[in-house]
C-alpha positions as MATLAB code, in Angstrom:
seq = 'XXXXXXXXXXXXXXXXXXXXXXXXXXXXXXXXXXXXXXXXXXXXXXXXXXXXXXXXXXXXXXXXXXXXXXXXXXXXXXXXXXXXXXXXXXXXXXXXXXXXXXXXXXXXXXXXXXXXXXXXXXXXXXXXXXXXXXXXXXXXXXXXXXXXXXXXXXXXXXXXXXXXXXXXXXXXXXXXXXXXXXXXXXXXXXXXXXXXXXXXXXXXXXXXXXXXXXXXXXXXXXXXXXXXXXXXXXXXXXXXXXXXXXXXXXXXXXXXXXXXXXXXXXXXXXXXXXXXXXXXXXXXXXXXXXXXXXXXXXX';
ca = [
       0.000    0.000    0.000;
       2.598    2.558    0.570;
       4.418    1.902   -2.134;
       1.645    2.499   -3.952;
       0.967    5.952   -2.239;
       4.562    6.715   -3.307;
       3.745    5.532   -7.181;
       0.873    7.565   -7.822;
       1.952   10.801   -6.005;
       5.129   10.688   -8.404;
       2.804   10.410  -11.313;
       0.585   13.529  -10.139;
       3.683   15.525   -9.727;
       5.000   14.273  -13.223;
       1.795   15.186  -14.653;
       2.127   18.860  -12.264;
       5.624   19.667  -14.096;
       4.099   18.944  -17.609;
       3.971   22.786  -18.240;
       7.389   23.494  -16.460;
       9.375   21.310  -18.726;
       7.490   22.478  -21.943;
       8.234   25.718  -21.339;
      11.918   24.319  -21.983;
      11.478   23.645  -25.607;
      11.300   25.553  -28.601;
       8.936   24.207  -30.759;
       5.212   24.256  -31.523;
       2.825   22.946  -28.738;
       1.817   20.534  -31.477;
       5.226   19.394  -32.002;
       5.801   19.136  -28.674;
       2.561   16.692  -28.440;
       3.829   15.034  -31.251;
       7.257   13.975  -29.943;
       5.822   13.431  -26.220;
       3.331   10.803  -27.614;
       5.722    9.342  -29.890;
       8.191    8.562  -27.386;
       5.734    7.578  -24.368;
       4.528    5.278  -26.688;
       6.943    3.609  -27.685;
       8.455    2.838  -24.166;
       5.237    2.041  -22.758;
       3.792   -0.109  -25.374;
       7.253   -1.807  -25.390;
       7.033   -2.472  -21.862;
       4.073   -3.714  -22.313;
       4.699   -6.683  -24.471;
       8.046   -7.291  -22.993;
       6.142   -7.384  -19.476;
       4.130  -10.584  -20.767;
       1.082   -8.106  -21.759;
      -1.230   -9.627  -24.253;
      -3.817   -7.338  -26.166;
      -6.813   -9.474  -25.158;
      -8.959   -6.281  -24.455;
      -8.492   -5.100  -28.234;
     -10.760   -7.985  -29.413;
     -14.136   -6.288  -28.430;
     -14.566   -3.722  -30.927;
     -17.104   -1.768  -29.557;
     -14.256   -1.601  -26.530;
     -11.431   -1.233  -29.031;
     -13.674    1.903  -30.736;
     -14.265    3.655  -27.372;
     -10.356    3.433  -26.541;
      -9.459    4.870  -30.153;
     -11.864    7.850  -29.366;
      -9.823    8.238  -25.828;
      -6.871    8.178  -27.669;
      -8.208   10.894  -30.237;
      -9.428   13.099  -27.129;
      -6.454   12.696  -25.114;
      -4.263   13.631  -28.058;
      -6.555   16.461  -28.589;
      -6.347   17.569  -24.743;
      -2.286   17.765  -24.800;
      -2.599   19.887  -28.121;
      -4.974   22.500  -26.828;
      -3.623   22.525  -23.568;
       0.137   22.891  -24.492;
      -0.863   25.790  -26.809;
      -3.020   27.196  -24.087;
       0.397   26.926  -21.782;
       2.472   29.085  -24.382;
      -0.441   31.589  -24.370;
      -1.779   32.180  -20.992;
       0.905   30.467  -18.894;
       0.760   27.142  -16.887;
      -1.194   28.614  -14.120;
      -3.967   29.912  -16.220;
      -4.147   26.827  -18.682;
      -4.270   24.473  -15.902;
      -6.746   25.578  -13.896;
      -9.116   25.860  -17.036;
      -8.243   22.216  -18.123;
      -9.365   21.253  -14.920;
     -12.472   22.252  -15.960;
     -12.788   18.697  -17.246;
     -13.911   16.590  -14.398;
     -16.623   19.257  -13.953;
     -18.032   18.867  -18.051;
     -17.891   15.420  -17.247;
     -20.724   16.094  -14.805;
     -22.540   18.646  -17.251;
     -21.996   16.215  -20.023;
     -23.037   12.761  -18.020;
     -26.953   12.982  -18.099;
     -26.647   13.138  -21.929;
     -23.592   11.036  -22.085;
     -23.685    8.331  -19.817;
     -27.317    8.474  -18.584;
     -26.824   10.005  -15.157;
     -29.495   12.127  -13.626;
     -28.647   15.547  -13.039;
     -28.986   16.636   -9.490;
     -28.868   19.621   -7.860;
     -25.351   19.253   -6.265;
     -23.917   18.623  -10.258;
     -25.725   21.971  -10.750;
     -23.957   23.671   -7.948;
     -20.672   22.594   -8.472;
     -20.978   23.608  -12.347;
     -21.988   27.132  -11.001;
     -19.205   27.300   -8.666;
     -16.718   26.300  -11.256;
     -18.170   28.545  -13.664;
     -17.955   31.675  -11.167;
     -13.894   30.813  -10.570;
     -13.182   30.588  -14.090;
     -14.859   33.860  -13.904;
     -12.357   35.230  -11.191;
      -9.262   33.897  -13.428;
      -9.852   35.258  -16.453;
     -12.460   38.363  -16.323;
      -9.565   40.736  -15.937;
      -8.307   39.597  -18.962;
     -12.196   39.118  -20.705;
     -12.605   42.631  -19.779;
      -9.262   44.263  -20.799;
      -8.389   41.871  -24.366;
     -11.673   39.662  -25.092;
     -11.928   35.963  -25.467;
      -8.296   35.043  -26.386;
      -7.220   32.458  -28.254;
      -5.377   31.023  -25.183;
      -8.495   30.963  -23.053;
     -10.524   29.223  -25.710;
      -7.705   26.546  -26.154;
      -7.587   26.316  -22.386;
     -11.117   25.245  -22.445;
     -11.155   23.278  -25.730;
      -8.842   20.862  -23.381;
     -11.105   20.751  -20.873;
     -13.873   19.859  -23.316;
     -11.246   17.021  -25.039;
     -10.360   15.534  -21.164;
     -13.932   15.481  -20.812;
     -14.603   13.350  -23.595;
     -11.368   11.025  -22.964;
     -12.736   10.277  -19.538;
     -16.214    9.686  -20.538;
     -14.827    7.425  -23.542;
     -12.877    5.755  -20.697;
     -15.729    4.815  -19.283;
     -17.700    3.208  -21.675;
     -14.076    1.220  -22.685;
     -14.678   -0.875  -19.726;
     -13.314   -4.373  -21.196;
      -9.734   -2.561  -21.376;
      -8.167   -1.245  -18.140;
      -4.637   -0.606  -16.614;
      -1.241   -1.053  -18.481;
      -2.894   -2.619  -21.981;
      -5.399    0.723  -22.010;
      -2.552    2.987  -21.071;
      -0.180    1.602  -23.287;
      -3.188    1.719  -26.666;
      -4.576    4.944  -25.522;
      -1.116    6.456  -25.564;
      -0.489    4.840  -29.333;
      -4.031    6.257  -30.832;
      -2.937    9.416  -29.001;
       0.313    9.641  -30.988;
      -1.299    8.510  -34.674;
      -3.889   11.552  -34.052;
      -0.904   14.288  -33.362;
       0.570   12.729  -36.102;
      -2.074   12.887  -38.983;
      -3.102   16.444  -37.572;
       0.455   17.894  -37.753;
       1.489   15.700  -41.089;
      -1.710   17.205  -42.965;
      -0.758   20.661  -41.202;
       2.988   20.621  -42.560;
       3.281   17.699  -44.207;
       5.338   14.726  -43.856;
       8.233   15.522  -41.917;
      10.069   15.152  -38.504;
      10.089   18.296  -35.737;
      14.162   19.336  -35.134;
      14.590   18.200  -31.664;
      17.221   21.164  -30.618;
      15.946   20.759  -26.769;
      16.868   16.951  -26.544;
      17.130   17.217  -22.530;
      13.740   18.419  -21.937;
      12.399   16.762  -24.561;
      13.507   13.034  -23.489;
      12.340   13.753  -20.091;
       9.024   14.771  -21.332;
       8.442   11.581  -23.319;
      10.039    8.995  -21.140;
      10.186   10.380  -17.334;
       6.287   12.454  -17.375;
       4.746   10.219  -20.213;
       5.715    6.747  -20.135;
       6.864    6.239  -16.289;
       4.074    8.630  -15.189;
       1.411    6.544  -17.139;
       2.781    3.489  -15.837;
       2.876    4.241  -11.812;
      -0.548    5.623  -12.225;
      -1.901    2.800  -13.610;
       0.123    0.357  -11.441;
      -1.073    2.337   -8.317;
      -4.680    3.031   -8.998;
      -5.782   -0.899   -8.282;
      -4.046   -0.790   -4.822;
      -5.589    2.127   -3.609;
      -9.128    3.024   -2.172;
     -11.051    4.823   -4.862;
     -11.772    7.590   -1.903;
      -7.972    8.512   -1.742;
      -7.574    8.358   -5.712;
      -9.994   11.250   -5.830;
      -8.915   13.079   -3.044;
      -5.408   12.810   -3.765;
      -5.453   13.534   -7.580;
      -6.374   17.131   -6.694;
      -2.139   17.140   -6.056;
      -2.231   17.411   -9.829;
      -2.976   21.032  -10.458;
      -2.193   22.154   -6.927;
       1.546   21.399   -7.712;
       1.162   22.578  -11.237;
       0.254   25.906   -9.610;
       3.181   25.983   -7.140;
       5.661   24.640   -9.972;
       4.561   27.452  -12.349;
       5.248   30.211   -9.285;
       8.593   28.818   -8.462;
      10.021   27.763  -11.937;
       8.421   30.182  -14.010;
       7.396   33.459  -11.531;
       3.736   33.490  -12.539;
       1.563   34.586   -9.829;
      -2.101   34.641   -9.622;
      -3.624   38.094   -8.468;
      -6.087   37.720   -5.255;
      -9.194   37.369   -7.649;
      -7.151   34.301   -9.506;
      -6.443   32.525   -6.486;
     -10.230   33.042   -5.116;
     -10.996   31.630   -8.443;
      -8.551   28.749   -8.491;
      -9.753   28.095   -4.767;
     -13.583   28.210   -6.243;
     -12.583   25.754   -9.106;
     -10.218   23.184   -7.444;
     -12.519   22.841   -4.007;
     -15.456   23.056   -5.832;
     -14.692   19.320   -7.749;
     -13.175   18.175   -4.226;
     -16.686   18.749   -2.060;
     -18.231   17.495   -5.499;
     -15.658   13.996   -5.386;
     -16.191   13.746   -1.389;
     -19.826   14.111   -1.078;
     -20.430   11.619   -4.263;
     -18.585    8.993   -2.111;
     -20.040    9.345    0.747;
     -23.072    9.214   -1.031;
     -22.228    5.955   -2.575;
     -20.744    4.715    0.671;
     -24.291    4.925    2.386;
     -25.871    3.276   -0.889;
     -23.730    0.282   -0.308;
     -24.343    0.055    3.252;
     -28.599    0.535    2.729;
     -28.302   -2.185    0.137;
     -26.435   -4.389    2.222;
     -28.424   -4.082    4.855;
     -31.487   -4.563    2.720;
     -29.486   -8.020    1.534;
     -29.163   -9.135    5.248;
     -33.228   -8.335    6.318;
     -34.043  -10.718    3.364;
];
C-alpha cells in the first residue's frame, strides 16, 4: 500500500511539471505533443509486451472503438492545452483544463445516462464563477483570447477522454494505457502531417524533450496505472487534486507566474469546488452500499 501511495503521487507531480518542462522547448505545442506521444509510446507499449502483456482487451470492438476515441481526445487535450500553456501560462491553462472533471458532470446525463442533481448543478456554477475570477480581468481588458478558448477546448477534449474511458470498460490498466497512448500519438501525427506535411520536428531541446516523453509520459502513465488498483477509490480522488495544486506551485517557483487575489479566489472556487463534489459523491455511494447491504441481510 505505501508503495503504492509513493507511485501515484510521483505520477501527479509528473503530470504537475508537464507545463514546467514544456516551457523548456522551442517548438510548436503541437510538435511538442507530437514527440511526447511518440516517445511515451513507444516505451510504454514496449514495456508492455516485454512485461508478458497480451492485447486481449483489443478484441471487443465496440471496446477497441471507445479506446481509439480516448486516444483521439487525449491527443486532442495535450494539443490544446500545451498551446493554451504558451499563451496564458501554466497557471492559467491548468486551472481551465481542470475544468474537465466538472463537463464530465454537465456532459453525463446526456452522455452516460446520469441524472442531473442539484449538487452537479452547484458545483458547475461554482466552477463557472472561478473561471470567472481567473480570467475576467483579462475578458474585460483583451476579449476571449485564443489562449483561453484553447484552455477550455482541453477541458472539453479531457472530458470526452474520460467519458470514452468509461464506456471502454473491457480494457483497463497497463494494456489501455499503453493503446490509448499509441491512438494518441497517430492523431498528433495525422493532424500535424496534414498541417505541414510529412516531416520530422528538429529536436534542438533533446534534454527536456527526453524527459518529457520517457520520465512524465511513459513512467508517469505506468505508476498511475500500477497504483490506482491498490488504492481506495476515496484517496484516488482526493489525492489527484495534487495534480494542479503542484502545477500551480511549480509554475510560481520555476516560471514566476503569480495569480492576483481574484485568480487565487478563483482557483480556490474551481479546485474545491470538484473536491466537495468527489467527497460528497462517495459518501453518497458509501451509504448506498451500506442501505443495500443491509437490505441483503433483512431478506
Amino acid at each position: 500500500m505505501r508503495a503504492a501511495y509513493l507511485k501515484y503521487i510521483a505520477a501527479l507531480l509528473l503530470v504537475g511539471s508537464n507545463g514546467i518542462i514544456s516551457s523548456y522547448i522551442r517548438l510548436d505545442s503541437y510538435e511538442i505533443v507530437f514527440l511526447r506521444t511518440f516517445i511515451g509510446s513507444i516505451f510504454l507499449t514496449s514495456f508492455f509486451f516485454l512485461s508478458g502483456g497480451r492485447p486481449r482487451g483489443l478484441k471487443n470492438k465496440k471496446d477497441l472503438a471507445y479506446l481509439i476515441a480516448a486516444g483521439m481526445a487525449m491527443g486532442g487535450n495535450w494539443m490544446f492545452l500545451y498551446e493554451a500553456y504558451a499563451r496564458v501560462g501554466v497557471s492559467v491553462a491548468t486551472l481551465a483544463n481542470y475544468c474537465g472533471p466538472v463537463i464530465v458532470v454537465a456532459l453525463s446525463p446526456l452522455l452516460l445516462r446520469e441524472r442531473l442533481t442539484v449538487l452537479k448543478c452547484a458545483v458547475f456554477a461554482v466552477v463557472l464563477a472561478g473561471m470567472f475570477l481567473v480570467n475576467g480581468n483579462a475578458l474585460l481588458t483583451e476579449g476571449f483570447s485564443w489562449g483561453l478558448a484553447c484552455g477550455l477546448m482541453a477541458a472539453l477534449m479531457y472530458a470526452f477522454m474520460v467519458i470514452f474511458n468509461k464506456k471502454a470498460a473491457g480494457i483497463a490498466g497497463l494494456e489501455n494505457a499503453a493503446f490509448q497512448l499509441l491512438f494518441s500519438f497517430l492523431t498528433v501525427a495525422a493532424f500535424m502531417f496534414a498541417k505541414r506535411g510529412f516531416y520530422f520536428p528538429p529536436v534542438t531541446n533533446l534534454a527536456p524533450v527526453l524527459f518529457l516523453g520517457v520520465i512524465n509520459t511513459a513512467v508517469g502513465c505506468y505508476l498511475y496505472f500500477s497504483a490506482i488498483p491498490c488504492l481506495p477509490a476515496g484517496i484516488v480522488a482526493i489525492c489527484g487534486y495534487l495534480e494542479p495544486i503542484s502545477a500551480l506551485a511549480l509554475s510560481a517557483l520555476f516560471l514566476s507566474e503569480r495569480l492576483a487575489p481574484p485568480q487565487m479566489a478563483g482557483a480556490f472556487l474551481i479546485i474545491g469546488g470538484a473536491a466537495l463534489y468527489s467527497a460528497i459523491s462517495m459518501y453518497k455511494r458509501k451509504e448506498d452500499i451500506t442501505a443495500h447491504n443491509r437490505q441483503d441481510d433483512l431478506r
